[in-house]
PDB file of C-alpha atoms in Angstrom:
ATOM      1  CA  MET A  84     -20.128 -45.635  82.690  1.00 52.00           C
ATOM      2  CA  LYS A  85     -22.749 -48.021  84.058  1.00 57.00           C
ATOM      3  CA  LEU A  86     -25.452 -46.334  81.948  1.00 50.00           C
ATOM      4  CA  LYS A  87     -23.329 -46.748  78.819  1.00 54.00           C
ATOM      5  CA  GLY A  88     -23.065 -50.505  79.504  1.00 51.00           C
ATOM      6  CA  ILE A  89     -26.827 -50.768  79.944  1.00 46.00           C
ATOM      7  CA  VAL A  90     -27.484 -48.864  76.706  1.00 42.00           C
ATOM      8  CA  ILE A  91     -25.037 -51.060  74.793  1.00 46.00           C
ATOM      9  CA  GLY A  92     -26.621 -54.186  76.297  1.00 47.00           C
ATOM     10  CA  LEU A  93     -30.110 -53.042  75.292  1.00 42.00           C
ATOM     11  CA  ALA A  94     -28.925 -52.189  71.789  1.00 43.00           C
ATOM     12  CA  MET A  95     -27.356 -55.647  71.425  1.00 42.00           C
ATOM     13  CA  ALA A  96     -30.498 -57.351  72.734  1.00 40.00           C
ATOM     14  CA  LEU A  97     -32.648 -55.389  70.292  1.00 39.00           C
ATOM     15  CA  ALA A  98     -30.341 -56.199  67.394  1.00 38.00           C
ATOM     16  CA  PHE A  99     -30.479 -59.932  68.094  1.00 36.00           C
ATOM     17  CA  THR A 100     -34.251 -60.086  68.604  1.00 35.00           C
ATOM     18  CA  MET A 101     -35.205 -58.269  65.412  1.00 39.00           C
ATOM     19  CA  THR A 102     -36.839 -60.745  63.030  1.00 43.00           C
ATOM     20  CA  GLY A 103     -35.656 -59.325  59.748  1.00 54.00           C
ATOM     21  CA  GLN A 104     -35.291 -56.311  57.557  1.00 78.00           C
ATOM     22  CA  ALA A 105     -38.153 -54.886  55.585  1.00 88.00           C
ATOM     23  CA  ILE A 106     -38.182 -56.007  51.981  1.00 96.00           C
ATOM     24  CA  SER A 107     -40.133 -54.795  48.964  1.00 97.00           C
ATOM     25  CA  ILE A 108     -41.339 -56.536  45.820  1.00 97.00           C
ATOM     26  CA  GLU A 109     -39.051 -54.274  43.782  1.00 97.00           C
ATOM     27  CA  GLU A 110     -36.018 -55.510  45.702  1.00 97.00           C
ATOM     28  CA  LEU A 111     -37.047 -59.165  45.325  1.00 98.00           C
ATOM     29  CA  GLN A 112     -37.605 -58.804  41.582  1.00 97.00           C
ATOM     30  CA  SER A 113     -34.611 -56.635  40.702  1.00 97.00           C
ATOM     31  CA  SER A 114     -31.737 -57.703  42.958  1.00 97.00           C
ATOM     32  CA  PRO A 115     -29.613 -60.624  41.735  1.00 97.00           C
ATOM     33  CA  GLN A 116     -29.339 -61.687  45.384  1.00 97.00           C
ATOM     34  CA  PHE A 117     -32.922 -62.997  45.195  1.00 98.00           C
ATOM     35  CA  LYS A 118     -33.672 -66.021  43.047  1.00 97.00           C
ATOM     36  CA  VAL A 119     -37.120 -67.347  42.123  1.00 97.00           C
ATOM     37  CA  ILE A 120     -37.189 -70.933  43.363  1.00 96.00           C
ATOM     38  CA  HIS A 121     -40.844 -71.921  43.090  1.00 94.00           C
ATOM     39  CA  GLU A 122     -44.087 -70.576  41.628  1.00 94.00           C
ATOM     40  CA  SER A 123     -47.639 -71.796  41.935  1.00 90.00           C
ATOM     41  CA  ARG A 124     -51.063 -70.857  40.677  1.00 87.00           C
ATOM     42  CA  PRO A 125     -54.329 -72.507  41.656  1.00 84.00           C
ATOM     43  CA  ASP A 126     -55.494 -75.162  39.239  1.00 82.00           C
ATOM     44  CA  VAL A 127     -58.921 -73.542  39.137  1.00 82.00           C
ATOM     45  CA  PRO A 128     -60.387 -71.840  36.067  1.00 83.00           C
ATOM     46  CA  GLY A 129     -60.605 -68.077  36.540  1.00 79.00           C
ATOM     47  CA  ALA A 130     -58.407 -67.961  39.641  1.00 83.00           C
ATOM     48  CA  ASP A 131     -56.370 -64.770  39.522  1.00 88.00           C
ATOM     49  CA  GLU A 132     -53.731 -65.374  42.157  1.00 93.00           C
ATOM     50  CA  ARG A 133     -50.211 -66.684  42.397  1.00 93.00           C
ATOM     51  CA  THR A 134     -47.501 -67.360  44.912  1.00 96.00           C
ATOM     52  CA  THR A 135     -43.804 -66.987  44.159  1.00 97.00           C
ATOM     53  CA  TRP A 136     -41.009 -68.076  46.490  1.00 98.00           C
ATOM     54  CA  TYR A 137     -37.638 -66.311  46.439  1.00 98.00           C
ATOM     55  CA  LEU A 138     -34.367 -67.512  47.944  1.00 98.00           C
ATOM     56  CA  ASP A 139     -32.111 -64.851  49.444  1.00 98.00           C
ATOM     57  CA  THR A 140     -28.854 -66.340  48.145  1.00 97.00           C
ATOM     58  CA  GLY A 141     -26.862 -64.047  50.434  1.00 97.00           C
ATOM     59  CA  THR A 142     -28.229 -65.914  53.462  1.00 98.00           C
ATOM     60  CA  LEU A 143     -27.547 -69.459  52.228  1.00 98.00           C
ATOM     61  CA  GLU A 144     -25.298 -71.052  54.826  1.00 98.00           C
ATOM     62  CA  VAL A 145     -24.097 -74.597  55.413  1.00 99.00           C
ATOM     63  CA  LEU A 146     -24.472 -75.162  59.157  1.00 99.00           C
ATOM     64  CA  GLU A 147     -23.366 -78.792  59.187  1.00 98.00           C
ATOM     65  CA  TYR A 148     -21.440 -80.898  56.717  1.00 98.00           C
ATOM     66  CA  ALA A 149     -20.986 -84.368  58.200  1.00 98.00           C
ATOM     67  CA  PRO A 150     -22.056 -86.788  55.456  1.00 96.00           C
ATOM     68  CA  PRO A 151     -24.498 -88.421  55.416  1.00 98.00           C
ATOM     69  CA  VAL A 152     -25.991 -85.573  57.508  1.00 98.00           C
ATOM     70  CA  TYR A 153     -26.193 -82.021  56.185  1.00 99.00           C
ATOM     71  CA  LYS A 154     -27.805 -78.868  57.576  1.00 99.00           C
ATOM     72  CA  ILE A 155     -28.517 -75.712  55.564  1.00 99.00           C
ATOM     73  CA  LYS A 156     -29.985 -72.354  56.558  1.00 99.00           C
ATOM     74  CA  ALA A 157     -31.435 -69.668  54.273  1.00 98.00           C
ATOM     75  CA  HIS A 158     -34.085 -66.968  54.125  1.00 98.00           C
ATOM     76  CA  VAL A 159     -37.045 -67.677  51.862  1.00 98.00           C
ATOM     77  CA  TYR A 160     -39.661 -65.082  50.895  1.00 98.00           C
ATOM     78  CA  ASN A 161     -43.179 -66.095  49.885  1.00 97.00           C
ATOM     79  CA  VAL A 162     -44.896 -63.478  47.694  1.00 98.00           C
ATOM     80  CA  TYR A 163     -48.667 -63.844  47.434  1.00 97.00           C
ATOM     81  CA  GLN A 164     -50.600 -61.815  44.835  1.00 96.00           C
ATOM     82  CA  SER A 165     -54.320 -61.688  44.186  1.00 94.00           C
ATOM     83  CA  PRO A 166     -56.716 -58.905  43.159  1.00 93.00           C
ATOM     84  CA  ARG A 167     -57.428 -58.232  46.862  1.00 93.00           C
ATOM     85  CA  LYS A 168     -54.119 -58.979  48.528  1.00 94.00           C
ATOM     86  CA  HIS A 169     -50.422 -58.361  47.890  1.00 96.00           C
ATOM     87  CA  VAL A 170     -48.136 -59.529  50.679  1.00 97.00           C
ATOM     88  CA  ILE A 171     -44.602 -60.802  51.304  1.00 98.00           C
ATOM     89  CA  TYR A 172     -43.888 -63.324  54.065  1.00 96.00           C
ATOM     90  CA  GLY A 173     -40.327 -64.035  55.139  1.00 96.00           C
ATOM     91  CA  ASP A 174     -39.107 -67.177  56.870  1.00 96.00           C
ATOM     92  CA  SER A 175     -35.712 -68.406  57.971  1.00 97.00           C
ATOM     93  CA  TRP A 176     -35.441 -72.052  56.938  1.00 98.00           C
ATOM     94  CA  ILE A 177     -33.112 -74.536  58.591  1.00 99.00           C
ATOM     95  CA  VAL A 178     -33.262 -77.904  56.872  1.00 98.00           C
ATOM     96  CA  THR A 179     -31.528 -81.024  58.145  1.00 98.00           C
ATOM     97  CA  TYR A 180     -30.900 -83.732  55.558  1.00 98.00           C
ATOM     98  CA  ASP A 181     -30.084 -87.379  56.257  1.00 98.00           C
ATOM     99  CA  ALA A 182     -28.836 -88.906  53.014  1.00 98.00           C
ATOM    100  CA  ARG A 183     -29.415 -92.419  54.372  1.00 97.00           C
ATOM    101  CA  GLN A 184     -33.085 -91.652  53.628  1.00 95.00           C
ATOM    102  CA  SER A 185     -32.590 -90.060  50.188  1.00 95.00           C
ATOM    103  CA  LEU A 186     -34.625 -91.661  47.431  1.00 93.00           C
ATOM    104  CA  ALA A 187     -31.523 -93.109  45.758  1.00 93.00           C
ATOM    105  CA  SER A 188     -30.339 -94.616  49.064  1.00 94.00           C
ATOM    106  CA  GLN A 189     -33.715 -96.192  49.721  1.00 93.00           C
ATOM    107  CA  VAL A 190     -33.928 -97.650  46.208  1.00 91.00           C
ATOM    108  CA  TYR A 191     -30.370 -98.985  46.541  1.00 93.00           C
ATOM    109  CA  ARG A 192     -31.213-100.718  49.843  1.00 92.00           C
ATOM    110  CA  ALA A 193     -34.451-102.129  48.413  1.00 92.00           C
ATOM    111  CA  LYS A 194     -32.521-103.661  45.499  1.00 92.00           C
ATOM    112  CA  GLN A 195     -29.884-105.077  47.852  1.00 94.00           C
ATOM    113  CA  ASN A 196     -32.591-106.636  50.026  1.00 93.00           C
ATOM    114  CA  ARG A 197     -34.579-107.791  47.005  1.00 93.00           C
ATOM    115  CA  ALA A 198     -37.558-105.863  48.330  1.00 91.00           C
ATOM    116  CA  SER A 199     -40.555-105.191  46.138  1.00 87.00           C
ATOM    117  CA  LEU A 200     -40.991-101.887  44.363  1.00 81.00           C
ATOM    118  CA  THR A 201     -44.099-101.300  46.488  1.00 86.00           C
ATOM    119  CA  THR A 202     -42.026-101.603  49.662  1.00 86.00           C
ATOM    120  CA  ALA A 203     -39.437 -99.159  48.316  1.00 83.00           C
ATOM    121  CA  ILE A 204     -42.136 -96.640  47.359  1.00 83.00           C
ATOM    122  CA  GLN A 205     -43.847 -96.904  50.742  1.00 86.00           C
ATOM    123  CA  SER A 206     -40.544 -96.390  52.517  1.00 85.00           C
ATOM    124  CA  ALA A 207     -39.701 -93.349  50.380  1.00 85.00           C
ATOM    125  CA  GLN A 208     -43.127 -91.820  51.012  1.00 85.00           C
ATOM    126  CA  SER A 209     -42.911 -92.112  54.771  1.00 86.00           C
ATOM    127  CA  ALA A 210     -39.291 -91.002  55.225  1.00 89.00           C
ATOM    128  CA  SER A 211     -37.759 -88.327  53.006  1.00 91.00           C
ATOM    129  CA  GLY A 212     -34.695 -87.719  55.163  1.00 95.00           C
ATOM    130  CA  MET A 213     -35.523 -84.018  55.422  1.00 97.00           C
ATOM    131  CA  GLU A 214     -36.685 -82.075  58.458  1.00 97.00           C
ATOM    132  CA  GLY A 215     -37.358 -78.351  58.376  1.00 96.00           C
ATOM    133  CA  LEU A 216     -37.526 -75.578  60.944  1.00 97.00           C
ATOM    134  CA  GLU A 217     -39.207 -72.392  59.754  1.00 96.00           C
ATOM    135  CA  GLN A 218     -38.880 -69.200  61.804  1.00 96.00           C
ATOM    136  CA  ASP A 219     -40.828 -66.038  61.025  1.00 95.00           C
ATOM    137  CA  LEU A 220     -38.939 -63.066  59.580  1.00 95.00           C
ATOM    138  CA  GLY A 221     -42.083 -60.961  59.275  1.00 94.00           C
ATOM    139  CA  GLY A 222     -44.736 -59.930  56.821  1.00 96.00           C
ATOM    140  CA  PHE A 223     -44.458 -56.938  54.495  1.00 97.00           C
ATOM    141  CA  SER A 224     -46.574 -55.032  52.022  1.00 97.00           C
ATOM    142  CA  PHE A 225     -45.177 -54.764  48.492  1.00 97.00           C
ATOM    143  CA  ASP A 226     -43.615 -51.384  49.329  1.00 97.00           C
ATOM    144  CA  GLY A 227     -41.745 -52.937  52.276  1.00 96.00           C
ATOM    145  CA  THR A 228     -43.982 -51.677  55.078  1.00 96.00           C
ATOM    146  CA  PRO A 229     -43.962 -54.206  57.945  1.00 95.00           C
ATOM    147  CA  LEU A 230     -47.307 -55.934  58.524  1.00 94.00           C
ATOM    148  CA  PRO A 231     -48.506 -57.528  61.749  1.00 87.00           C
ATOM    149  CA  ARG A 232     -47.809 -61.234  61.697  1.00 80.00           C
ATOM    150  CA  GLN A 233     -47.620 -63.702  64.509  1.00 75.00           C
ATOM    151  CA  LYS A 234     -46.399 -67.045  63.288  1.00 83.00           C
ATOM    152  CA  ALA A 235     -44.858 -69.545  65.651  1.00 86.00           C
ATOM    153  CA  ALA A 236     -41.742 -71.398  64.580  1.00 90.00           C
ATOM    154  CA  SER A 237     -42.592 -74.775  63.115  1.00 92.00           C
ATOM    155  CA  LYS A 238     -40.402 -77.878  62.945  1.00 94.00           C
ATOM    156  CA  ARG A 239     -41.610 -80.902  61.016  1.00 91.00           C
ATOM    157  CA  ALA A 240     -40.662 -83.599  58.566  1.00 91.00           C
ATOM    158  CA  ILE A 241     -40.647 -82.576  54.929  1.00 92.00           C
ATOM    159  CA  LEU A 242     -42.435 -85.319  53.014  1.00 88.00           C
ATOM    160  CA  ARG A 243     -42.481 -86.294  49.349  1.00 84.00           C
ATOM    161  CA  THR A 244     -46.131 -87.355  49.239  1.00 76.00           C
ATOM    162  CA  GLN A 245     -48.037 -84.273  50.296  1.00 64.00           C
ATOM    163  CA  LEU A 246     -50.450 -82.915  47.742  1.00 69.00           C
ATOM    164  CA  ASN A 247     -48.632 -79.611  48.084  1.00 70.00           C
ATOM    165  CA  THR A 248     -44.969 -80.464  47.537  1.00 86.00           C
ATOM    166  CA  THR A 249     -43.765 -76.864  47.846  1.00 90.00           C
ATOM    167  CA  ARG A 250     -41.815 -77.428  51.085  1.00 92.00           C
ATOM    168  CA  TYR A 251     -40.132 -80.518  49.624  1.00 93.00           C
ATOM    169  CA  ASP A 252     -39.218 -78.668  46.410  1.00 93.00           C
ATOM    170  CA  ILE A 253     -37.796 -75.703  48.337  1.00 95.00           C
ATOM    171  CA  ALA A 254     -35.753 -77.962  50.633  1.00 97.00           C
ATOM    172  CA  ASP A 255     -34.315 -79.744  47.585  1.00 97.00           C
ATOM    173  CA  ILE A 256     -33.480 -76.410  45.939  1.00 97.00           C
ATOM    174  CA  LEU A 257     -31.626 -75.246  49.060  1.00 98.00           C
ATOM    175  CA  PHE A 258     -29.553 -78.445  48.939  1.00 98.00           C
ATOM    176  CA  TYR A 259     -28.916 -77.969  45.220  1.00 98.00           C
ATOM    177  CA  GLU A 260     -27.836 -74.354  45.702  1.00 97.00           C
ATOM    178  CA  ALA A 261     -25.361 -75.402  48.397  1.00 98.00           C
ATOM    179  CA  TYR A 262     -23.957 -78.574  46.790  1.00 98.00           C
ATOM    180  CA  HIS A 263     -24.923 -78.440  43.077  1.00 98.00           C
ATOM    181  CA  MET A 264     -26.682 -81.785  43.305  1.00 98.00           C
ATOM    182  CA  HIS A 265     -30.165 -82.915  44.222  1.00 98.00           C
ATOM    183  CA  PHE A 266     -30.560 -84.476  47.654  1.00 97.00           C
ATOM    184  CA  ASP A 267     -32.451 -87.502  46.337  1.00 95.00           C
ATOM    185  CA  ASP A 268     -29.584 -88.366  43.962  1.00 96.00           C
ATOM    186  CA  ILE A 269     -27.174 -89.180  46.822  1.00 97.00           C
ATOM    187  CA  VAL A 270     -26.626 -92.888  47.469  1.00 96.00           C
ATOM    188  CA  VAL A 271     -25.484 -94.028  50.896  1.00 96.00           C
ATOM    189  CA  LYS A 272     -24.537 -97.691  50.636  1.00 90.00           C
TER     190      LYS A 272
END
């Protein structure tokens, strides 16, 4: 009986420490559960590569709904394709949104305070109201074979002004998928 308890405990521990299930490009492209949310190609003549991000809509979950603060979790898959490399990276995203820092809220406050447009823009660039935590779900070849990948979890502000706005766009799409409105359209007076 004691051995059975140990085996069950080990099985539970293994189940909760697994990072994710293997996924293939065929599954991402053919299952309605996966939605293309962002695509990018280098702005370089002759570059033959692209990256496509997919949202696993089955994992979209509202963790906190306490306006003006919201928290959403979802799995996002990043598919990178080039002549030499085809790989899928999975991440669990948890994004916390503070609507007091949405663009509409900041513009509203700037108007109320008779602040200059420059001040409003600077404020919006330095504080988006979004913070993201990304946790690794693993890397996979296009046929779903797991690939070695060691990526530490990363938690950081999601800014509007970065040259690469992919993280900001994805965070906004997660909010839109959950609430059918863009985060930056919310006004907190």
